[in-house]
Structures are given as C-alpha cells and as structure tokens.
Amino acid sequence: MGLTRVELENFTAFRSLKLDLCPGVNVLVGANGTGKTHLMKVCYAACNVSRNRGDDFGHKLVAVFLPSRRNLHRLVRRQEGVAGVATILVARGARQLKASFVSHLVASKPVPLRPSTFTADEPDDDAEERASKSMESVYIPPKEMLSNAPGFRSLYSNREVHFEEVYRDILDRAYLPALRGPIGNDGECLLEKLREAIGGEVAVEGEEFFLRSEQGDLEFSLLAEGVRKLALLWLLMRNGTLQPESVLFWDEPETNLNPKLFGVVTDVLLELQRQGVQVFLATHDYVVLKELDLRATAADKVAYHALYQKEPARGVHCDTTYSYRDIHPNAIADTFTNLYNREIRRSLQGAAR
C-alpha cells in the first residue's frame, strides 16, 4: 500500500493543505514557489521513517530540506510577527505519521513529535500486516549525481558538506547490487526499453559508473546528462529498488533530457504504476504532461495536482483532477497556447504582405 493522504498546516509555503493521493501516478504542476518539491520531500521523509524504524522524522526533514543552521523551526511558514506551529500528517491507509513543531518565535529550540513509525487506530490484522512492511522509496533530484559519485558518500558521512540528503540517498540506492535471478517478464521489457534508449547496460567498478555497450565501457562523466538519468532508472529497476508497493519521487525528469525521450520515460512510469509502484512527478514541461495524457489508458491511475497561490497571505492551494483537460490553473498549457497564438498571428501577418 502506498501513501494515501497528506495534510500540512503552516509548513513552508502551505498554510493549510489536505490532499488525497493517487495510488498510481501523482503529477504535481504549478508555478515556481508553489511547493511541489516541498510536498514530495515531506512524503519521502515519511517513507524513510517507515523504512528505517529508528529514524527521527524531524531529523530526516532537516536533512532533506537543509534549512539554515539545520534549524527545524525555519520550516514553519513565515508570517510577520506571528508565532506559528507547523503540523504534518502523512497517511498510509489506516496508519498515520504525525509531527508538529513550533517557530522560533515560540521556542529557540523547537522539539518535534518524533514517531518512529506509522501508528494506527484499531486496524484490522490484514491491513496492519500490509502497512507495517517497510516502504521502499527513492527520490530522484533534478541534479544528476552518478557522474560525481566516486568518493561522495564518504565525504558526506565524514564532513559538513552543504548537500541535501536526497543526493546521498540516491547514490545509496544506485550502488545496490543487482537482484539475483530474473525480475519477471514485465520488468525485463522495461529494462530492454531503457537499454535501447541508452545504448547499453550500466556497470559499476569500484565507485565509478560505466555504460557498457558493444563499443566498450564509457564512464558516466563522458555521457550526456539525459542518458545518465535514464541509466539511473535502469539501475533502480535492475537492483529491485523499484518494485511493487515502492514509491518513486522524481523532481523535474525533463531536466537535460531530449524531448524525443519523454515518450520512453512516460511508458516506463505508466508501466511501473501498473506493476504497483506509486509515482510522484513534479514537472514544468508541456510535453511531459501531454505524453502522460496521450499514452495513459483508461485503466491507468493518473492524478494531476495543480498547486497555485492567489494571495501570499493565504498560502498555496491545490486542485486535483484525473483528466489533463481539467487541470486548473495550468500555467504550462496557457504559456504554450500563448506561444501558438503568437506564431499564428505572425504567420497571418506575413501572408497578408
């Protein structure tokens, strides 16, 4: 079972947000500063608490958001002269993870609620058994890390370096060895699709990643960044990180990826959700949205969450729809429609001369 609901009060850009999540693909759209990445990071931190029972939710929030001086209270929504209390609820069916912490106006050293795992009120035995399983999750950040991987984890562990922990985490997942034995026909089909797109398979020697093809081994530092992104997806599938009941968070998959490969990415994401992987996707790209719209079948579960801000004092709001045509507001489509109209006007003016 994946995540089913998230509620945020006075957290970063959100004054009050209550969002039901789709078990399939959750697409987050909105202008810059509307909290798409923040929403995914909160959910990712919650998954991490489920996966690592001894982890402190507050500590993970600090690690993935990296507020100044690592002060958790800086994640409380800023309101001039107002002392705020941030509350977070992430639900997984009947089980819920809750936390709250105060702003610096209330206490100089805020103390969060620190649940070690999801808690539930009288769940049935089957639901409890399913939800108590560790929730495997992976967060793919916009910046590609595999080409910079050698030595990074030891540096991160032993020195104060200003990197969000998602960059260390993604390398931990990427370095996992391949699963023993076959991964099933559906998985092999997806691996083959990615193998064709990147022109080979991924090999690891020491801490260095290589693309292995008929022409030999090519180090990742010499590959295009878009190819490295697809290669990472290949690795995560091959080593079993992306499996049924796992959660994939991908922030701006379109970054440095040629649009002709968006179809490959879309097919892979849709097939992963058919296999039981819950997907979160934050994007600013029209082609990504349209590829999802055109390639999804009636049986696919794709939810579009439009984040927007009418007035800064009221925080960020969210409207959810299961139809691309009903996304509102949709700044991406509006911008491309405006470009199209301007192109038509210029063409008509040229024809009239």
Short mmCIF file of N, CA and C in Angstrom, two decimals, residues 140-145 250-253 255:
data_model
loop_
_atom_site.label_atom_id
_atom_site.label_comp_id
_atom_site.label_asym_id
_atom_site.label_seq_id
_atom_site.Cartn_x
_atom_site.Cartn_y
_atom_site.Cartn_z
N ILE A 140 14.53 10.96 -6.87
CA ILE A 140 15.47 11.37 -7.91
C ILE A 140 15.45 12.89 -8.00
N PRO A 141 16.52 13.56 -7.58
CA PRO A 141 16.55 15.02 -7.61
C PRO A 141 16.84 15.54 -9.01
N PRO A 142 16.64 16.85 -9.23
CA PRO A 142 16.90 17.40 -10.58
C PRO A 142 18.35 17.27 -11.01
N LYS A 143 19.28 17.40 -10.08
CA LYS A 143 20.70 17.32 -10.42
C LYS A 143 21.13 15.86 -10.46
N GLU A 144 21.76 15.48 -11.56
CA GLU A 144 22.25 14.11 -11.72
C GLU A 144 23.51 13.92 -10.90
N MET A 145 23.63 12.78 -10.20
CA MET A 145 24.74 12.57 -9.28
C MET A 145 25.68 11.42 -9.64
N TRP A 250 10.15 11.79 -8.40
CA TRP A 250 11.05 12.27 -9.46
C TRP A 250 10.79 13.76 -9.67
N ASP A 251 11.79 14.56 -9.35
CA ASP A 251 11.68 16.01 -9.44
C ASP A 251 12.23 16.49 -10.78
N GLU A 252 11.34 17.00 -11.62
CA GLU A 252 11.68 17.54 -12.94
C GLU A 252 12.46 16.54 -13.80
N PRO A 253 11.83 15.45 -14.20
CA PRO A 253 12.51 14.46 -15.04
C PRO A 253 12.94 15.02 -16.39
N THR A 255 14.57 17.67 -17.02
CA THR A 255 15.82 18.43 -16.98
C THR A 255 16.92 17.73 -17.78
#
